[in-house]
PDB file of N, CA and C in Angstrom:
ATOM      1  N   MET B   1      16.004  12.725   0.691  1.00  0.00           N
ATOM      2  CA  MET B   1      14.878  13.607   0.885  1.00  0.00           C
ATOM      3  C   MET B   1      14.240  13.378   2.257  1.00  0.00           C
ATOM      4  N   ALA B   2      13.981  12.129   2.625  1.00  0.00           N
ATOM      5  CA  ALA B   2      13.304  11.838   3.894  1.00  0.00           C
ATOM      6  C   ALA B   2      14.138  12.294   5.085  1.00  0.00           C
ATOM      7  N   ALA B   3      15.440  12.060   5.035  1.00  0.00           N
ATOM      8  CA  ALA B   3      16.309  12.463   6.144  1.00  0.00           C
ATOM      9  C   ALA B   3      16.314  13.975   6.312  1.00  0.00           C
ATOM     10  N   THR B   4      16.379  14.693   5.206  1.00  0.00           N
ATOM     11  CA  THR B   4      16.373  16.155   5.256  1.00  0.00           C
ATOM     12  C   THR B   4      15.057  16.668   5.832  1.00  0.00           C
ATOM     13  N   LEU B   5      13.945  16.112   5.369  1.00  0.00           N
ATOM     14  CA  LEU B   5      12.639  16.513   5.900  1.00  0.00           C
ATOM     15  C   LEU B   5      12.532  16.213   7.386  1.00  0.00           C
ATOM     16  N   CYS B   6      12.973  15.042   7.776  1.00  0.00           N
ATOM     17  CA  CYS B   6      12.903  14.641   9.180  1.00  0.00           C
ATOM     18  C   CYS B   6      13.695  15.599  10.059  1.00  0.00           C
ATOM     19  N   MET B   7      14.934  15.879   9.678  1.00  0.00           N
ATOM     20  CA  MET B   7      15.770  16.782  10.482  1.00  0.00           C
ATOM     21  C   MET B   7      15.171  18.170  10.549  1.00  0.00           C
ATOM     22  N   GLN B   8      14.689  18.661   9.414  1.00  0.00           N
ATOM     23  CA  GLN B   8      14.114  20.002   9.373  1.00  0.00           C
ATOM     24  C   GLN B   8      12.910  20.098  10.306  1.00  0.00           C
ATOM     25  N   ILE B   9      11.986  19.173  10.198  1.00  0.00           N
ATOM     26  CA  ILE B   9      10.781  19.209  11.025  1.00  0.00           C
ATOM     27  C   ILE B   9      11.125  18.962  12.483  1.00  0.00           C
ATOM     28  N   ARG B  10      11.998  18.003  12.750  1.00  0.00           N
ATOM     29  CA  ARG B  10      12.377  17.709  14.143  1.00  0.00           C
ATOM     30  C   ARG B  10      13.007  18.941  14.784  1.00  0.00           C
ATOM     31  N   ASN B  11      13.899  19.616  14.082  1.00  0.00           N
ATOM     32  CA  ASN B  11      14.565  20.788  14.639  1.00  0.00           C
ATOM     33  C   ASN B  11      13.613  21.959  14.840  1.00  0.00           C
ATOM     34  N   GLU B  12      12.616  22.085  13.956  1.00  0.00           N
ATOM     35  CA  GLU B  12      11.666  23.193  14.064  1.00  0.00           C
ATOM     36  C   GLU B  12      10.605  22.952  15.133  1.00  0.00           C
ATOM     37  N   GLU B  13      10.173  21.697  15.290  1.00  0.00           N
ATOM     38  CA  GLU B  13       8.989  21.439  16.092  1.00  0.00           C
ATOM     39  C   GLU B  13       9.227  20.651  17.374  1.00  0.00           C
ATOM     40  N   LEU B  14      10.376  20.072  17.531  1.00  0.00           N
ATOM     41  CA  LEU B  14      10.623  19.240  18.706  1.00  0.00           C
ATOM     42  C   LEU B  14      11.765  19.845  19.502  1.00  0.00           C
ATOM     43  N   ASP B  15      11.441  20.346  20.690  1.00  0.00           N
ATOM     44  CA  ASP B  15      12.457  21.027  21.484  1.00  0.00           C
ATOM     45  C   ASP B  15      13.002  20.156  22.613  1.00  0.00           C
ATOM     46  N   ILE B  16      12.745  18.849  22.535  1.00  0.00           N
ATOM     47  CA  ILE B  16      13.292  17.927  23.522  1.00  0.00           C
ATOM     48  C   ILE B  16      14.148  16.892  22.797  1.00  0.00           C
ATOM     49  N   PRO B  17      15.146  16.342  23.457  1.00  0.00           N
ATOM     50  CA  PRO B  17      15.956  15.304  22.803  1.00  0.00           C
ATOM     51  C   PRO B  17      15.143  14.020  22.618  1.00  0.00           C
ATOM     52  N   VAL B  18      15.516  13.251  21.628  1.00  0.00           N
ATOM     53  CA  VAL B  18      14.838  11.991  21.351  1.00  0.00           C
ATOM     54  C   VAL B  18      15.413  10.913  22.258  1.00  0.00           C
ATOM     55  N   ASP B  19      14.573  10.394  23.132  1.00  0.00           N
ATOM     56  CA  ASP B  19      14.959   9.317  24.038  1.00  0.00           C
ATOM     57  C   ASP B  19      15.121   8.035  23.217  1.00  0.00           C
ATOM     58  N   HIS B  20      16.153   7.272  23.496  1.00  0.00           N
ATOM     59  CA  HIS B  20      16.396   6.041  22.748  1.00  0.00           C
ATOM     60  C   HIS B  20      15.258   5.031  22.902  1.00  0.00           C
ATOM     61  N   THR B  21      14.472   5.149  23.972  1.00  0.00           N
ATOM     62  CA  THR B  21      13.325   4.271  24.172  1.00  0.00           C
ATOM     63  C   THR B  21      12.310   4.437  23.055  1.00  0.00           C
ATOM     64  N   PHE B  22      12.164   5.657  22.559  1.00  0.00           N
ATOM     65  CA  PHE B  22      11.172   5.961  21.525  1.00  0.00           C
ATOM     66  C   PHE B  22      11.832   6.226  20.174  1.00  0.00           C
ATOM     67  N   ARG B  23      13.025   5.725  19.994  1.00  0.00           N
ATOM     68  CA  ARG B  23      13.810   6.029  18.804  1.00  0.00           C
ATOM     69  C   ARG B  23      13.104   5.617  17.513  1.00  0.00           C
ATOM     70  N   TRP B  24      12.627   4.374  17.431  1.00  0.00           N
ATOM     71  CA  TRP B  24      12.002   3.883  16.204  1.00  0.00           C
ATOM     72  C   TRP B  24      10.496   3.985  16.328  1.00  0.00           C
ATOM     73  N   GLN B  25       9.906   4.702  15.421  1.00  0.00           N
ATOM     74  CA  GLN B  25       8.471   4.942  15.457  1.00  0.00           C
ATOM     75  C   GLN B  25       7.824   4.474  14.156  1.00  0.00           C
ATOM     76  N   ASP B  26       6.776   3.659  14.286  1.00  0.00           N
ATOM     77  CA  ASP B  26       6.002   3.235  13.129  1.00  0.00           C
ATOM     78  C   ASP B  26       4.880   4.240  12.895  1.00  0.00           C
ATOM     79  N   VAL B  27       4.670   4.563  11.645  1.00  0.00           N
ATOM     80  CA  VAL B  27       3.606   5.502  11.278  1.00  0.00           C
ATOM     81  C   VAL B  27       3.100   5.115   9.892  1.00  0.00           C
ATOM     82  N   TYR B  28       1.825   5.392   9.645  1.00  0.00           N
ATOM     83  CA  TYR B  28       1.292   5.082   8.320  1.00  0.00           C
ATOM     84  C   TYR B  28       0.642   6.301   7.698  1.00  0.00           C
ATOM     85  N   GLY B  29       0.521   6.252   6.398  1.00  0.00           N
ATOM     86  CA  GLY B  29      -0.113   7.312   5.636  1.00  0.00           C
ATOM     87  C   GLY B  29      -0.424   6.788   4.245  1.00  0.00           C
ATOM     88  N   LYS B  30      -0.888   7.669   3.385  1.00  0.00           N
ATOM     89  CA  LYS B  30      -1.238   7.263   2.022  1.00  0.00           C
ATOM     90  C   LYS B  30       0.029   7.140   1.186  1.00  0.00           C
ATOM     91  N   GLY B  31       0.244   5.950   0.682  1.00  0.00           N
ATOM     92  CA  GLY B  31       1.403   5.691  -0.169  1.00  0.00           C
ATOM     93  C   GLY B  31       0.963   5.166  -1.523  1.00  0.00           C
ATOM     94  N   SER B  32       1.842   5.272  -2.471  1.00  0.00           N
ATOM     95  CA  SER B  32       1.562   4.708  -3.791  1.00  0.00           C
ATOM     96  C   SER B  32       2.562   3.589  -4.051  1.00  0.00           C
ATOM     97  N   PHE B  33       2.117   2.630  -4.825  1.00  0.00           N
ATOM     98  CA  PHE B  33       2.925   1.460  -5.131  1.00  0.00           C
ATOM     99  C   PHE B  33       2.917   1.241  -6.634  1.00  0.00           C
ATOM    100  N   SER B  34       4.009   0.699  -7.123  1.00  0.00           N
ATOM    101  CA  SER B  34       4.113   0.326  -8.528  1.00  0.00           C
ATOM    102  C   SER B  34       4.889  -0.980  -8.587  1.00  0.00           C
ATOM    103  N   CYS B  35       4.255  -2.013  -9.105  1.00  0.00           N
ATOM    104  CA  CYS B  35       4.890  -3.322  -9.147  1.00  0.00           C
ATOM    105  C   CYS B  35       5.972  -3.353 -10.221  1.00  0.00           C
ATOM    106  N   SER B  36       7.167  -3.710  -9.816  1.00  0.00           N
ATOM    107  CA  SER B  36       8.284  -3.779 -10.758  1.00  0.00           C
ATOM    108  C   SER B  36       8.202  -5.028 -11.641  1.00  0.00           C
ATOM    109  N   ASN B  37       7.349  -5.969 -11.264  1.00  0.00           N
ATOM    110  CA  ASN B  37       7.219  -7.204 -12.039  1.00  0.00           C
ATOM    111  C   ASN B  37       6.139  -7.101 -13.126  1.00  0.00           C
ATOM    112  N   CYS B  38       4.938  -6.635 -12.739  1.00  0.00           N
ATOM    113  CA  CYS B  38       3.825  -6.618 -13.706  1.00  0.00           C
ATOM    114  C   CYS B  38       3.297  -5.216 -14.016  1.00  0.00           C
ATOM    115  N   ASN B  39       3.902  -4.182 -13.423  1.00  0.00           N
ATOM    116  CA  ASN B  39       3.552  -2.774 -13.652  1.00  0.00           C
ATOM    117  C   ASN B  39       2.188  -2.353 -13.107  1.00  0.00           C
ATOM    118  N   LYS B  40       1.559  -3.174 -12.295  1.00  0.00           N
ATOM    119  CA  LYS B  40       0.298  -2.762 -11.653  1.00  0.00           C
ATOM    120  C   LYS B  40       0.600  -1.624 -10.690  1.00  0.00           C
ATOM    121  N   ARG B  41      -0.311  -0.665 -10.601  1.00  0.00           N
ATOM    122  CA  ARG B  41      -0.178   0.481  -9.691  1.00  0.00           C
ATOM    123  C   ARG B  41      -1.363   0.510  -8.740  1.00  0.00           C
ATOM    124  N   TRP B  42      -1.106   0.927  -7.491  1.00  0.00           N
ATOM    125  CA  TRP B  42      -2.183   1.070  -6.521  1.00  0.00           C
ATOM    126  C   TRP B  42      -1.751   2.035  -5.428  1.00  0.00           C
ATOM    127  N   THR B  43      -2.729   2.510  -4.679  1.00  0.00           N
ATOM    128  CA  THR B  43      -2.465   3.356  -3.508  1.00  0.00           C
ATOM    129  C   THR B  43      -3.080   2.677  -2.290  1.00  0.00           C
ATOM    130  N   SER B  44      -2.581   3.041  -1.140  1.00  0.00           N
ATOM    131  CA  SER B  44      -3.102   2.504   0.114  1.00  0.00           C
ATOM    132  C   SER B  44      -2.974   3.560   1.200  1.00  0.00           C
ATOM    133  N   GLU B  45      -4.045   3.707   1.967  1.00  0.00           N
ATOM    134  CA  GLU B  45      -4.034   4.619   3.124  1.00  0.00           C
ATOM    135  C   GLU B  45      -3.236   4.027   4.280  1.00  0.00           C
ATOM    136  N   HIS B  46      -2.927   2.745   4.194  1.00  0.00           N
ATOM    137  CA  HIS B  46      -2.203   2.050   5.265  1.00  0.00           C
ATOM    138  C   HIS B  46      -0.819   1.621   4.783  1.00  0.00           C
ATOM    139  N   SER B  47      -0.049   2.602   4.366  1.00  0.00           N
ATOM    140  CA  SER B  47       1.332   2.369   3.939  1.00  0.00           C
ATOM    141  C   SER B  47       2.232   2.727   5.105  1.00  0.00           C
ATOM    142  N   TRP B  48       2.896   1.740   5.664  1.00  0.00           N
ATOM    143  CA  TRP B  48       3.659   1.912   6.899  1.00  0.00           C
ATOM    144  C   TRP B  48       5.136   2.121   6.628  1.00  0.00           C
ATOM    145  N   ILE B  49       5.744   2.956   7.479  1.00  0.00           N
ATOM    146  CA  ILE B  49       7.199   3.105   7.520  1.00  0.00           C
ATOM    147  C   ILE B  49       7.620   3.115   8.985  1.00  0.00           C
ATOM    148  N   THR B  50       8.870   2.803   9.235  1.00  0.00           N
ATOM    149  CA  THR B  50       9.467   2.951  10.554  1.00  0.00           C
ATOM    150  C   THR B  50      10.504   4.055  10.448  1.00  0.00           C
ATOM    151  N   VAL B  51      10.350   5.086  11.263  1.00  0.00           N
ATOM    152  CA  VAL B  51      11.244   6.246  11.237  1.00  0.00           C
ATOM    153  C   VAL B  51      12.193   6.165  12.429  1.00  0.00           C
ATOM    154  N   ASP B  52      13.479   6.320  12.173  1.00  0.00           N
ATOM    155  CA  ASP B  52      14.480   6.424  13.236  1.00  0.00           C
ATOM    156  C   ASP B  52      14.574   7.900  13.594  1.00  0.00           C
ATOM    157  N   MET B  53      13.974   8.287  14.709  1.00  0.00           N
ATOM    158  CA  MET B  53      13.925   9.701  15.084  1.00  0.00           C
ATOM    159  C   MET B  53      15.249  10.207  15.642  1.00  0.00           C
ATOM    160  N   HIS B  54      16.127   9.307  16.041  1.00  0.00           N
ATOM    161  CA  HIS B  54      17.431   9.738  16.550  1.00  0.00           C
ATOM    162  C   HIS B  54      18.353  10.124  15.393  1.00  0.00           C
ATOM    163  N   LYS B  55      18.423   9.263  14.385  1.00  0.00           N
ATOM    164  CA  LYS B  55      19.291   9.536  13.228  1.00  0.00           C
ATOM    165  C   LYS B  55      18.547  10.159  12.062  1.00  0.00           C
ATOM    166  N   CYS B  56      17.237  10.287  12.178  1.00  0.00           N
ATOM    167  CA  CYS B  56      16.394  10.929  11.167  1.00  0.00           C
ATOM    168  C   CYS B  56      16.502  10.266   9.791  1.00  0.00           C
ATOM    169  N   TYR B  57      16.054   9.044   9.721  1.00  0.00           N
ATOM    170  CA  TYR B  57      15.943   8.396   8.415  1.00  0.00           C
ATOM    171  C   TYR B  57      14.847   7.346   8.481  1.00  0.00           C
ATOM    172  N   ILE B  58      14.383   6.907   7.317  1.00  0.00           N
ATOM    173  CA  ILE B  58      13.389   5.842   7.280  1.00  0.00           C
ATOM    174  C   ILE B  58      14.117   4.528   7.420  1.00  0.00           C
ATOM    175  N   LYS B  59      13.910   3.886   8.557  1.00  0.00           N
ATOM    176  CA  LYS B  59      14.595   2.632   8.871  1.00  0.00           C
ATOM    177  C   LYS B  59      14.009   1.473   8.078  1.00  0.00           C
ATOM    178  N   LYS B  60      12.694   1.515   7.853  1.00  0.00           N
ATOM    179  CA  LYS B  60      12.057   0.394   7.159  1.00  0.00           C
ATOM    180  C   LYS B  60      10.831   0.872   6.395  1.00  0.00           C
ATOM    181  N   ASN B  61      10.697   0.408   5.162  1.00  0.00           N
ATOM    182  CA  ASN B  61       9.460   0.540   4.394  1.00  0.00           C
ATOM    183  C   ASN B  61       8.723  -0.785   4.530  1.00  0.00           C
ATOM    184  N   TRP B  62       7.480  -0.723   4.954  1.00  0.00           N
ATOM    185  CA  TRP B  62       6.686  -1.936   5.073  1.00  0.00           C
ATOM    186  C   TRP B  62       6.073  -2.225   3.709  1.00  0.00           C
ATOM    187  N   LYS B  63       6.481  -3.321   3.111  1.00  0.00           N
ATOM    188  CA  LYS B  63       6.062  -3.655   1.757  1.00  0.00           C
ATOM    189  C   LYS B  63       4.613  -4.146   1.736  1.00  0.00           C
ATOM    190  N   GLN B  64       3.994  -4.012   0.558  1.00  0.00           N
ATOM    191  CA  GLN B  64       2.692  -4.622   0.294  1.00  0.00           C
ATOM    192  C   GLN B  64       2.829  -5.511  -0.926  1.00  0.00           C
ATOM    193  N   LYS B  65       2.073  -6.594  -0.918  1.00  0.00           N
ATOM    194  CA  LYS B  65       2.114  -7.512  -2.056  1.00  0.00           C
ATOM    195  C   LYS B  65       1.178  -7.033  -3.161  1.00  0.00           C
ATOM    196  N   CYS B  66       1.643  -7.151  -4.371  1.00  0.00           N
ATOM    197  CA  CYS B  66       0.840  -6.853  -5.541  1.00  0.00           C
ATOM    198  C   CYS B  66      -0.261  -7.910  -5.641  1.00  0.00           C
ATOM    199  N   GLN B  67      -1.497  -7.465  -5.825  1.00  0.00           N
ATOM    200  CA  GLN B  67      -2.607  -8.414  -5.918  1.00  0.00           C
ATOM    201  C   GLN B  67      -2.589  -9.183  -7.239  1.00  0.00           C
ATOM    202  N   ALA B  68      -1.913  -8.633  -8.249  1.00  0.00           N
ATOM    203  CA  ALA B  68      -1.881  -9.309  -9.548  1.00  0.00           C
ATOM    204  C   ALA B  68      -0.857 -10.443  -9.592  1.00  0.00           C
ATOM    205  N   CYS B  69       0.349 -10.183  -9.063  1.00  0.00           N
ATOM    206  CA  CYS B  69       1.407 -11.194  -9.203  1.00  0.00           C
ATOM    207  C   CYS B  69       2.011 -11.658  -7.875  1.00  0.00           C
ATOM    208  N   GLY B  70       1.736 -10.944  -6.783  1.00  0.00           N
ATOM    209  CA  GLY B  70       2.223 -11.369  -5.483  1.00  0.00           C
ATOM    210  C   GLY B  70       3.585 -10.840  -5.077  1.00  0.00           C
ATOM    211  N   ASP B  71       4.256 -10.089  -5.938  1.00  0.00           N
ATOM    212  CA  ASP B  71       5.560  -9.509  -5.577  1.00  0.00           C
ATOM    213  C   ASP B  71       5.373  -8.405  -4.533  1.00  0.00           C
ATOM    214  N   ALA B  72       6.258  -8.340  -3.560  1.00  0.00           N
ATOM    215  CA  ALA B  72       6.206  -7.315  -2.521  1.00  0.00           C
ATOM    216  C   ALA B  72       6.875  -6.034  -3.021  1.00  0.00           C
ATOM    217  N   GLN B  73       6.234  -4.898  -2.749  1.00  0.00           N
ATOM    218  CA  GLN B  73       6.710  -3.606  -3.242  1.00  0.00           C
ATOM    219  C   GLN B  73       6.793  -2.586  -2.117  1.00  0.00           C
ATOM    220  N   ASP B  74       7.762  -1.670  -2.218  1.00  0.00           N
ATOM    221  CA  ASP B  74       7.920  -0.583  -1.252  1.00  0.00           C
ATOM    222  C   ASP B  74       6.938   0.544  -1.557  1.00  0.00           C
ATOM    223  N   PRO B  75       6.455   1.233  -0.513  1.00  0.00           N
ATOM    224  CA  PRO B  75       5.595   2.397  -0.746  1.00  0.00           C
ATOM    225  C   PRO B  75       6.424   3.620  -1.155  1.00  0.00           C
ATOM    226  N   HIS B  76       5.780   4.509  -1.860  1.00  0.00           N
ATOM    227  CA  HIS B  76       6.369   5.798  -2.216  1.00  0.00           C
ATOM    228  C   HIS B  76       5.426   6.878  -1.701  1.00  0.00           C
ATOM    229  N   PHE B  77       6.016   7.959  -1.176  1.00  0.00           N
ATOM    230  CA  PHE B  77       5.226   9.027  -0.581  1.00  0.00           C
ATOM    231  C   PHE B  77       5.607  10.363  -1.208  1.00  0.00           C
ATOM    232  N   THR B  78       4.616  11.249  -1.351  1.00  0.00           N
ATOM    233  CA  THR B  78       4.925  12.620  -1.753  1.00  0.00           C
ATOM    234  C   THR B  78       5.629  13.291  -0.582  1.00  0.00           C
ATOM    235  N   SER B  79       6.356  14.347  -0.845  1.00  0.00           N
ATOM    236  CA  SER B  79       7.065  15.032   0.242  1.00  0.00           C
ATOM    237  C   SER B  79       6.080  15.611   1.258  1.00  0.00           C
ATOM    238  N   SER B  80       4.934  16.108   0.800  1.00  0.00           N
ATOM    239  CA  SER B  80       3.961  16.663   1.753  1.00  0.00           C
ATOM    240  C   SER B  80       3.361  15.559   2.627  1.00  0.00           C
ATOM    241  N   ARG B  81       3.126  14.388   2.059  1.00  0.00           N
ATOM    242  CA  ARG B  81       2.591  13.267   2.844  1.00  0.00           C
ATOM    243  C   ARG B  81       3.635  12.797   3.860  1.00  0.00           C
ATOM    244  N   LEU B  82       4.888  12.738   3.438  1.00  0.00           N
ATOM    245  CA  LEU B  82       5.963  12.332   4.335  1.00  0.00           C
ATOM    246  C   LEU B  82       6.119  13.329   5.483  1.00  0.00           C
ATOM    247  N   LYS B  83       5.999  14.622   5.198  1.00  0.00           N
ATOM    248  CA  LYS B  83       6.048  15.646   6.248  1.00  0.00           C
ATOM    249  C   LYS B  83       4.930  15.419   7.263  1.00  0.00           C
ATOM    250  N   ASP B  84       3.730  15.143   6.760  1.00  0.00           N
ATOM    251  CA  ASP B  84       2.594  14.902   7.660  1.00  0.00           C
ATOM    252  C   ASP B  84       2.860  13.703   8.562  1.00  0.00           C
ATOM    253  N   MET B  85       3.426  12.645   8.004  1.00  0.00           N
ATOM    254  CA  MET B  85       3.707  11.439   8.776  1.00  0.00           C
ATOM    255  C   MET B  85       4.758  11.712   9.853  1.00  0.00           C
ATOM    256  N   ILE B  86       5.786  12.475   9.520  1.00  0.00           N
ATOM    257  CA  ILE B  86       6.827  12.810  10.494  1.00  0.00           C
ATOM    258  C   ILE B  86       6.248  13.700  11.595  1.00  0.00           C
ATOM    259  N   ARG B  87       5.341  14.603  11.216  1.00  0.00           N
ATOM    260  CA  ARG B  87       4.692  15.448  12.219  1.00  0.00           C
ATOM    261  C   ARG B  87       3.836  14.620  13.180  1.00  0.00           C
ATOM    262  N   ILE B  88       3.224  13.564  12.684  1.00  0.00           N
ATOM    263  CA  ILE B  88       2.457  12.666  13.559  1.00  0.00           C
ATOM    264  C   ILE B  88       3.383  12.050  14.602  1.00  0.00           C
ATOM    265  N   VAL B  89       4.545  11.587  14.153  1.00  0.00           N
ATOM    266  CA  VAL B  89       5.517  10.996  15.082  1.00  0.00           C
ATOM    267  C   VAL B  89       5.975  12.038  16.099  1.00  0.00           C
ATOM    268  N   ILE B  90       6.281  13.237  15.644  1.00  0.00           N
ATOM    269  CA  ILE B  90       6.737  14.300  16.549  1.00  0.00           C
ATOM    270  C   ILE B  90       5.631  14.652  17.541  1.00  0.00           C
ATOM    271  N   GLY B  91       4.381  14.600  17.104  1.00  0.00           N
ATOM    272  CA  GLY B  91       3.257  14.835  18.004  1.00  0.00           C
ATOM    273  C   GLY B  91       3.228  13.844  19.157  1.00  0.00           C
ATOM    274  N   ARG B  92       3.662  12.632  18.903  1.00  0.00           N
ATOM    275  CA  ARG B  92       3.737  11.627  19.972  1.00  0.00           C
ATOM    276  C   ARG B  92       4.751  12.048  21.029  1.00  0.00           C
ATOM    277  N   PHE B  93       5.879  12.580  20.606  1.00  0.00           N
ATOM    278  CA  PHE B  93       6.898  13.034  21.553  1.00  0.00           C
ATOM    279  C   PHE B  93       6.376  14.210  22.360  1.00  0.00           C
ATOM    280  N   SER B  94       5.662  15.110  21.709  1.00  0.00           N
ATOM    281  CA  SER B  94       5.129  16.283  22.400  1.00  0.00           C
ATOM    282  C   SER B  94       4.122  15.862  23.459  1.00  0.00           C
ATOM    283  N   ARG B  95       3.249  14.894  23.136  1.00  0.00           N
ATOM    284  CA  ARG B  95       2.265  14.415  24.120  1.00  0.00           C
ATOM    285  C   ARG B  95       2.959  13.730  25.278  1.00  0.00           C
ATOM    286  N   ASP B  96       4.012  12.935  24.979  1.00  0.00           N
ATOM    287  CA  ASP B  96       4.745  12.254  26.045  1.00  0.00           C
ATOM    288  C   ASP B  96       5.387  13.267  26.983  1.00  0.00           C
ATOM    289  N   GLU B  97       5.931  14.340  26.421  1.00  0.00           N
ATOM    290  CA  GLU B  97       6.581  15.374  27.227  1.00  0.00           C
ATOM    291  C   GLU B  97       5.544  16.089  28.083  1.00  0.00           C
ATOM    292  N   ASP B  98       4.340  16.379  27.520  1.00  0.00           N
ATOM    293  CA  ASP B  98       3.297  17.058  28.270  1.00  0.00           C
ATOM    294  C   ASP B  98       2.819  16.217  29.455  1.00  0.00           C
ATOM    295  N   SER B  99       2.679  14.914  29.260  1.00  0.00           N
ATOM    296  CA  SER B  99       2.158  14.050  30.315  1.00  0.00           C
ATOM    297  C   SER B  99       3.177  13.788  31.423  1.00  0.00           C
ATOM    298  N   SER B 100       4.476  13.961  31.127  1.00  0.00           N
ATOM    299  CA  SER B 100       5.496  13.717  32.147  1.00  0.00           C
ATOM    300  C   SER B 100       5.807  14.952  32.974  1.00  0.00           C
ATOM    301  N   SER B 101       5.231  16.100  32.604  1.00  0.00           N
ATOM    302  CA  SER B 101       5.493  17.348  33.325  1.00  0.00           C
ATOM    303  C   SER B 101       4.632  17.445  34.572  1.00  0.00           C
TER     304      SER B 101
END
């Protein structure tokens, strides 16, 4: 799902090639977590991912520790939230292109 969304948005909104210098981009948004050990659930506005903009996939999910048991868990994002996060990354490329002109 993430790769498809990334490619779709990148192709629609980014008309410049992705420079390898800016290939991996960290971005955060609201994510939900569910502990696989104790079943505690929580959300966080600071759920980070690293997006590979060249190959269009999520390279890394930044885990958060469960406050109840301490196990580290991956964030989960709705498709609309993930789209917003990818658009934030693409906005960085657009600003970089504008400033270099």
